[in-house]
Amino acid sequence: MIEILIRYAPLGSFVGNVIWLLVALATYYQASKSREEARAARDGTLHSQNCLEFIAGDGSCINLVPLETLHSLPKPGDVVFLPGHGVGEAVAFLSGAYLVDTVEHIYTRVDRKGSRPQEARLTKAVAQVTSLNPALTV
């Protein structure tokens, strides 16, 4: 019995080391992923990063538009045509015209190597809008 244990001890040690290495790699991956999510949460850029967010008066989101697709930001008083959530009975926001009431710009610091002193970048813009669509009655 002892001879069998002595013969297979190196194999058991090798398998144990491989398992330990896999657990260490998985732990490192999860820790780096958690750090990245925490950094994104601090920046306030989780789901609407680099987007213009159109919101209704109650704070609910109508549409998100990536900033890189815009040639300019809307100004208060502009009329914009938004796709909303489509058409149907269970839809909260219909497609149509919306009046821009206010626009807020949210900037974050740039802390990269080679960035300028006090450099900031536009992270998100929020436009509060009012619907110009007539109320539909069935």
Coordinates of N, CA and C in Angstrom, one line a residue:
M1 N 0.8 -1.2 0.0 CA 0.0 0.0 0.0 C 0.9 1.3 0.0
I2 N 1.9 1.2 0.8 CA 2.8 2.4 0.9 C 3.6 2.6 -0.4
E3 N 3.9 1.5 -1.0 CA 4.6 1.5 -2.3 C 3.7 2.2 -3.4
I4 N 2.4 2.0 -3.4 CA 1.5 2.6 -4.3 C 1.5 4.1 -4.1
L5 N 1.4 4.5 -2.8 CA 1.4 5.9 -2.4 C 2.6 6.6 -2.9
I6 N 3.8 6.0 -2.6 CA 5.0 6.5 -3.0 C 5.2 6.7 -4.5
R7 N 4.7 5.7 -5.2 CA 4.8 5.7 -6.7 C 3.9 6.8 -7.3
Y8 N 2.7 7.1 -6.8 CA 1.8 8.0 -7.3 C 1.8 9.4 -6.6
A9 N 2.7 9.6 -5.7 CA 2.8 10.9 -5.0 C 3.2 12.0 -5.9
P10 N 4.1 11.9 -6.8 CA 4.5 13.0 -7.7 C 3.3 13.3 -8.6
L11 N 2.5 12.4 -9.1 CA 1.4 12.6 -9.9 C 0.3 13.4 -9.2
G12 N 0.1 13.0 -7.9 CA -0.9 13.8 -7.1 C -0.4 15.2 -6.8
S13 N 0.8 15.4 -6.6 CA 1.4 16.7 -6.4 C 1.2 17.5 -7.7
F14 N 1.5 16.9 -8.8 CA 1.3 17.7 -10.1 C -0.1 18.1 -10.3
V15 N -1.0 17.2 -10.1 CA -2.5 17.5 -10.3 C -2.9 18.6 -9.3
G16 N -2.5 18.5 -8.1 CA -2.8 19.5 -7.1 C -2.3 20.9 -7.5
N17 N -1.0 20.9 -8.1 CA -0.5 22.2 -8.5 C -1.2 22.8 -9.7
V18 N -1.7 21.9 -10.6 CA -2.4 22.4 -11.8 C -3.8 23.0 -11.3
I19 N -4.4 22.3 -10.4 CA -5.7 22.8 -9.9 C -5.5 24.1 -9.2
W20 N -4.4 24.2 -8.4 CA -4.1 25.5 -7.7 C -3.9 26.6 -8.7
L21 N -3.2 26.3 -9.7 CA -2.9 27.3 -10.8 C -4.1 27.8 -11.4
L22 N -5.0 26.9 -11.8 CA -6.3 27.3 -12.4 C -7.2 28.1 -11.5
V23 N -7.2 27.8 -10.2 CA -7.9 28.6 -9.2 C -7.3 30.0 -9.1
A24 N -6.0 30.1 -9.1 CA -5.4 31.4 -9.0 C -5.7 32.3 -10.2
L25 N -5.6 31.7 -11.4 CA -5.9 32.4 -12.6 C -7.4 32.9 -12.6
A26 N -8.3 32.0 -12.2 CA -9.7 32.4 -12.2 C -9.9 33.6 -11.2
T27 N -9.3 33.5 -10.1 CA -9.4 34.5 -9.0 C -8.9 35.9 -9.6
Y28 N -7.7 35.8 -10.2 CA -7.2 37.1 -10.8 C -8.1 37.7 -11.9
Y29 N -8.7 36.8 -12.7 CA -9.6 37.3 -13.7 C -10.8 38.0 -13.1
Q30 N -11.4 37.3 -12.1 CA -12.6 37.9 -11.5 C -12.2 39.2 -10.7
A31 N -11.1 39.3 -10.1 CA -10.7 40.5 -9.4 C -10.5 41.7 -10.4
S32 N -9.8 41.4 -11.6 CA -9.6 42.5 -12.5 C -11.0 42.9 -13.1
K33 N -11.9 42.0 -13.3 CA -13.2 42.3 -13.9 C -14.0 43.2 -12.8
S34 N -13.9 42.9 -11.6 CA -14.5 43.7 -10.5 C -13.9 45.1 -10.4
R35 N -12.6 45.2 -10.6 CA -12.0 46.5 -10.6 C -12.5 47.4 -11.7
E36 N -12.6 46.7 -12.9 CA -13.0 47.5 -14.1 C -14.5 47.9 -13.9
E37 N -15.4 47.1 -13.4 CA -16.7 47.5 -13.1 C -16.8 48.6 -12.1
A38 N -16.0 48.5 -11.0 CA -16.0 49.6 -10.0 C -15.6 50.9 -10.6
R39 N -14.5 50.9 -11.5 CA -14.1 52.1 -12.1 C -15.2 52.7 -13.0
A40 N -15.9 51.9 -13.7 CA -17.0 52.3 -14.5 C -18.1 52.9 -13.7
A41 N -18.4 52.3 -12.6 CA -19.4 52.8 -11.7 C -19.0 54.2 -11.1
R42 N -17.7 54.4 -10.7 CA -17.2 55.7 -10.2 C -17.4 56.7 -11.3
D43 N -17.1 56.4 -12.5 CA -17.2 57.3 -13.6 C -18.6 57.6 -14.0
G44 N -19.5 56.8 -13.5 CA -20.9 57.0 -13.9 C -21.2 56.6 -15.4
T45 N -20.5 55.7 -15.9 CA -20.6 55.4 -17.3 C -21.0 53.9 -17.6
L46 N -21.9 53.4 -16.8 CA -22.2 51.9 -17.0 C -23.0 51.7 -18.2
H47 N -24.2 52.0 -18.3 CA -25.0 51.6 -19.4 C -25.1 52.7 -20.5
S48 N -24.9 53.9 -20.1 CA -25.1 55.0 -21.0 C -23.8 55.7 -21.3
Q49 N -22.7 55.0 -21.3 CA -21.4 55.6 -21.5 C -21.3 56.2 -22.9
N50 N -20.8 57.4 -23.0 CA -20.6 58.1 -24.3 C -21.9 58.2 -25.1
C51 N -23.0 58.5 -24.4 CA -24.3 58.6 -25.0 C -25.0 59.9 -24.7
L52 N -25.9 60.3 -25.6 CA -26.9 61.4 -25.3 C -28.2 60.6 -24.9
E53 N -28.6 60.9 -23.6 CA -29.8 60.2 -23.1 C -31.0 61.2 -23.1
F54 N -32.1 60.8 -23.8 CA -33.3 61.5 -23.8 C -34.2 61.0 -22.7
I55 N -34.6 61.9 -21.7 CA -35.4 61.4 -20.6 C -36.7 62.2 -20.6
A56 N -37.7 61.6 -20.0 CA -39.0 62.3 -19.8 C -39.0 63.0 -18.5
G57 N -40.0 63.8 -18.2 CA -40.1 64.6 -17.0 C -40.0 63.7 -15.7
D58 N -40.4 62.5 -15.8 CA -40.4 61.6 -14.6 C -39.0 60.9 -14.4
G59 N -38.1 61.1 -15.4 CA -36.7 60.6 -15.3 C -36.6 59.2 -16.0
S60 N -37.6 58.8 -16.7 CA -37.5 57.5 -17.4 C -36.9 57.8 -18.8
C61 N -36.1 56.8 -19.2 CA -35.3 57.0 -20.4 C -36.2 56.7 -21.7
I62 N -36.1 57.6 -22.6 CA -36.9 57.4 -23.9 C -35.9 56.7 -24.9
N63 N -34.8 57.3 -25.1 CA -33.8 56.8 -26.1 C -32.4 57.1 -25.7
L64 N -31.4 56.3 -26.1 CA -30.0 56.6 -26.0 C -29.4 56.7 -27.3
V65 N -28.6 57.7 -27.5 CA -27.9 57.9 -28.8 C -26.4 58.1 -28.6
P66 N -25.6 57.2 -29.2 CA -24.1 57.3 -29.0 C -23.6 58.7 -29.5
L67 N -22.8 59.3 -28.6 CA -22.2 60.7 -29.0 C -21.5 60.7 -30.3
E68 N -20.8 59.6 -30.6 CA -20.0 59.7 -31.8 C -20.8 59.7 -33.1
T69 N -22.1 59.4 -33.0 CA -23.0 59.5 -34.2 C -23.6 60.9 -34.4
L70 N -23.4 61.8 -33.4 CA -24.0 63.1 -33.5 C -23.1 64.1 -34.2
H71 N -23.6 65.0 -35.0 CA -22.8 66.1 -35.5 C -22.9 67.3 -34.6
S72 N -24.0 67.4 -33.8 CA -24.1 68.5 -32.8 C -25.1 68.0 -31.7
L73 N -25.0 68.6 -30.6 CA -26.0 68.3 -29.5 C -27.2 69.2 -29.6
P74 N -28.4 68.7 -29.2 CA -29.6 69.6 -29.3 C -29.5 70.7 -28.2
K75 N -30.2 71.8 -28.5 CA -30.2 72.9 -27.6 C -31.6 73.0 -27.0
P76 N -31.8 73.6 -25.8 CA -33.2 73.8 -25.3 C -34.0 74.6 -26.4
G77 N -35.2 74.1 -26.6 CA -36.1 74.8 -27.6 C -36.1 74.0 -28.9
D78 N -35.1 73.1 -29.1 CA -35.1 72.3 -30.4 C -36.2 71.3 -30.3
V79 N -36.7 70.9 -31.5 CA -37.6 69.8 -31.6 C -36.9 68.6 -32.3
V80 N -36.9 67.5 -31.6 CA -36.3 66.3 -32.1 C -37.3 65.2 -32.3
F81 N -37.0 64.3 -33.3 CA -37.9 63.2 -33.6 C -37.2 62.0 -33.1
L82 N -37.9 61.3 -32.2 CA -37.3 60.1 -31.5 C -38.1 58.9 -31.9
P83 N -37.4 57.7 -32.0 CA -38.1 56.5 -32.3 C -38.9 56.0 -31.1
G84 N -38.6 56.5 -29.9 CA -39.3 56.0 -28.7 C -39.2 54.5 -28.5
H85 N -40.2 53.9 -28.1 CA -40.2 52.4 -27.9 C -41.1 51.7 -29.0
G86 N -41.4 52.5 -30.0 CA -42.2 51.9 -31.1 C -43.7 52.2 -30.9
V87 N -44.5 51.3 -31.5 CA -46.0 51.5 -31.4 C -46.6 50.3 -30.9
G88 N -47.7 50.5 -30.1 CA -48.4 49.3 -29.5 C -49.1 49.7 -28.2
E89 N -49.8 48.8 -27.6 CA -50.6 49.1 -26.4 C -49.7 49.3 -25.2
A90 N -48.7 48.4 -25.1 CA -47.9 48.4 -23.9 C -46.7 49.4 -24.0
V91 N -46.7 50.3 -24.9 CA -45.5 51.2 -25.2 C -45.7 52.4 -24.3
A92 N -44.6 52.8 -23.6 CA -44.7 54.0 -22.8 C -44.4 55.3 -23.6
F93 N -43.5 55.2 -24.5 CA -43.1 56.4 -25.3 C -43.3 56.1 -26.8
L94 N -44.2 56.8 -27.4 CA -44.4 56.6 -28.9 C -43.3 57.3 -29.7
S95 N -43.2 56.8 -30.9 CA -42.3 57.5 -31.8 C -42.9 58.9 -32.2
G96 N -42.1 59.9 -32.3 CA -42.6 61.2 -32.7 C -41.8 62.4 -32.3
A97 N -42.4 63.5 -32.2 CA -41.7 64.8 -31.9 C -41.7 65.0 -30.4
Y98 N -40.5 65.5 -30.0 CA -40.3 65.9 -28.6 C -39.6 67.3 -28.5
L99 N -40.0 68.1 -27.6 CA -39.4 69.4 -27.4 C -38.3 69.3 -26.3
V100 N -37.1 69.8 -26.6 CA -36.0 69.7 -25.7 C -36.1 70.8 -24.7
D101 N -36.3 70.5 -23.4 CA -36.4 71.5 -22.3 C -35.1 71.9 -21.8
T102 N -34.3 70.9 -21.4 CA -32.9 71.3 -20.9 C -31.9 70.2 -21.4
V103 N -30.6 70.6 -21.4 CA -29.6 69.7 -21.8 C -28.5 69.8 -20.7
E104 N -28.1 68.7 -20.1 CA -27.0 68.7 -19.1 C -25.8 68.0 -19.7
H105 N -24.6 68.5 -19.5 CA -23.4 67.9 -20.0 C -22.6 67.4 -18.8
I106 N -22.2 66.1 -18.9 CA -21.5 65.5 -17.8 C -20.0 65.2 -18.3
Y107 N -19.1 65.7 -17.6 CA -17.7 65.6 -18.0 C -16.9 64.8 -16.9
T108 N -15.9 64.1 -17.3 CA -15.0 63.4 -16.4 C -13.6 63.7 -16.7
R109 N -12.7 63.6 -15.6 CA -11.3 63.9 -15.8 C -10.7 62.8 -16.7
V110 N -9.6 63.2 -17.3 CA -8.8 62.3 -18.1 C -7.5 62.1 -17.4
D111 N -7.3 60.9 -16.9 CA -6.1 60.5 -16.2 C -5.3 59.4 -16.9
R112 N -4.9 59.8 -18.1 CA -4.1 58.9 -18.9 C -2.8 59.4 -19.1
K113 N -1.8 58.6 -19.4 CA -0.5 59.1 -19.7 C -0.5 59.9 -21.0
G114 N 0.1 61.1 -20.9 CA 0.1 61.9 -22.1 C -1.0 62.9 -22.2
S115 N -2.0 62.9 -21.2 CA -3.1 63.8 -21.3 C -2.6 65.2 -20.8
R116 N -3.4 66.2 -21.2 CA -3.1 67.6 -20.8 C -3.4 67.8 -19.3
P117 N -2.8 68.8 -18.7 CA -3.2 69.1 -17.3 C -4.6 69.6 -17.3
Q118 N -5.4 69.1 -16.3 CA -6.8 69.5 -16.1 C -7.7 69.1 -17.3
E119 N -7.3 68.1 -18.1 CA -8.1 67.7 -19.2 C -9.4 67.0 -18.8
A120 N -10.5 67.3 -19.5 CA -11.7 66.6 -19.2 C -12.3 66.2 -20.5
R121 N -13.3 65.2 -20.5 CA -13.9 64.8 -21.7 C -15.4 64.7 -21.4
L122 N -16.2 64.9 -22.5 CA -17.6 64.8 -22.4 C -18.0 63.3 -22.3
T123 N -18.5 62.8 -21.1 CA -18.8 61.5 -20.9 C -20.3 61.1 -21.3
K124 N -21.2 62.1 -21.0 CA -22.6 61.8 -21.2 C -23.3 63.2 -21.3
A125 N -24.4 63.2 -22.1 CA -25.3 64.4 -22.1 C -26.7 63.8 -21.9
V126 N -27.4 64.6 -21.1 CA -28.8 64.2 -20.8 C -29.7 65.4 -21.2
A127 N -30.7 65.0 -22.1 CA -31.7 66.0 -22.6 C -33.0 65.6 -22.0
Q128 N -33.6 66.6 -21.3 CA -35.0 66.3 -20.8 C -35.9 66.9 -21.8
V129 N -36.9 66.0 -22.2 CA -37.8 66.4 -23.3 C -39.2 66.3 -22.9
T130 N -40.1 67.0 -23.6 CA -41.5 66.9 -23.4 C -42.1 66.4 -24.8
S131 N -43.1 65.5 -24.7 CA -43.7 65.0 -25.9 C -44.6 66.0 -26.5
L132 N -44.5 66.1 -27.8 CA -45.4 67.0 -28.6 C -46.4 66.1 -29.4
N133 N -46.4 64.8 -29.1 CA -47.4 63.9 -29.7 C -48.7 64.1 -29.1
P134 N -49.8 64.1 -29.9 CA -51.2 64.2 -29.3 C -51.5 62.9 -28.5
A135 N -52.2 63.0 -27.5 CA -52.6 61.8 -26.7 C -53.5 60.9 -27.6
L136 N -53.2 59.6 -27.7 CA -54.0 58.7 -28.4 C -55.2 58.2 -27.6
T137 N -56.4 58.2 -28.1 CA -57.5 57.6 -27.4 C -58.1 56.5 -28.3
V138 N -58.4 55.4 -27.7 CA -58.9 54.3 -28.5 C -60.4 54.2 -28.3

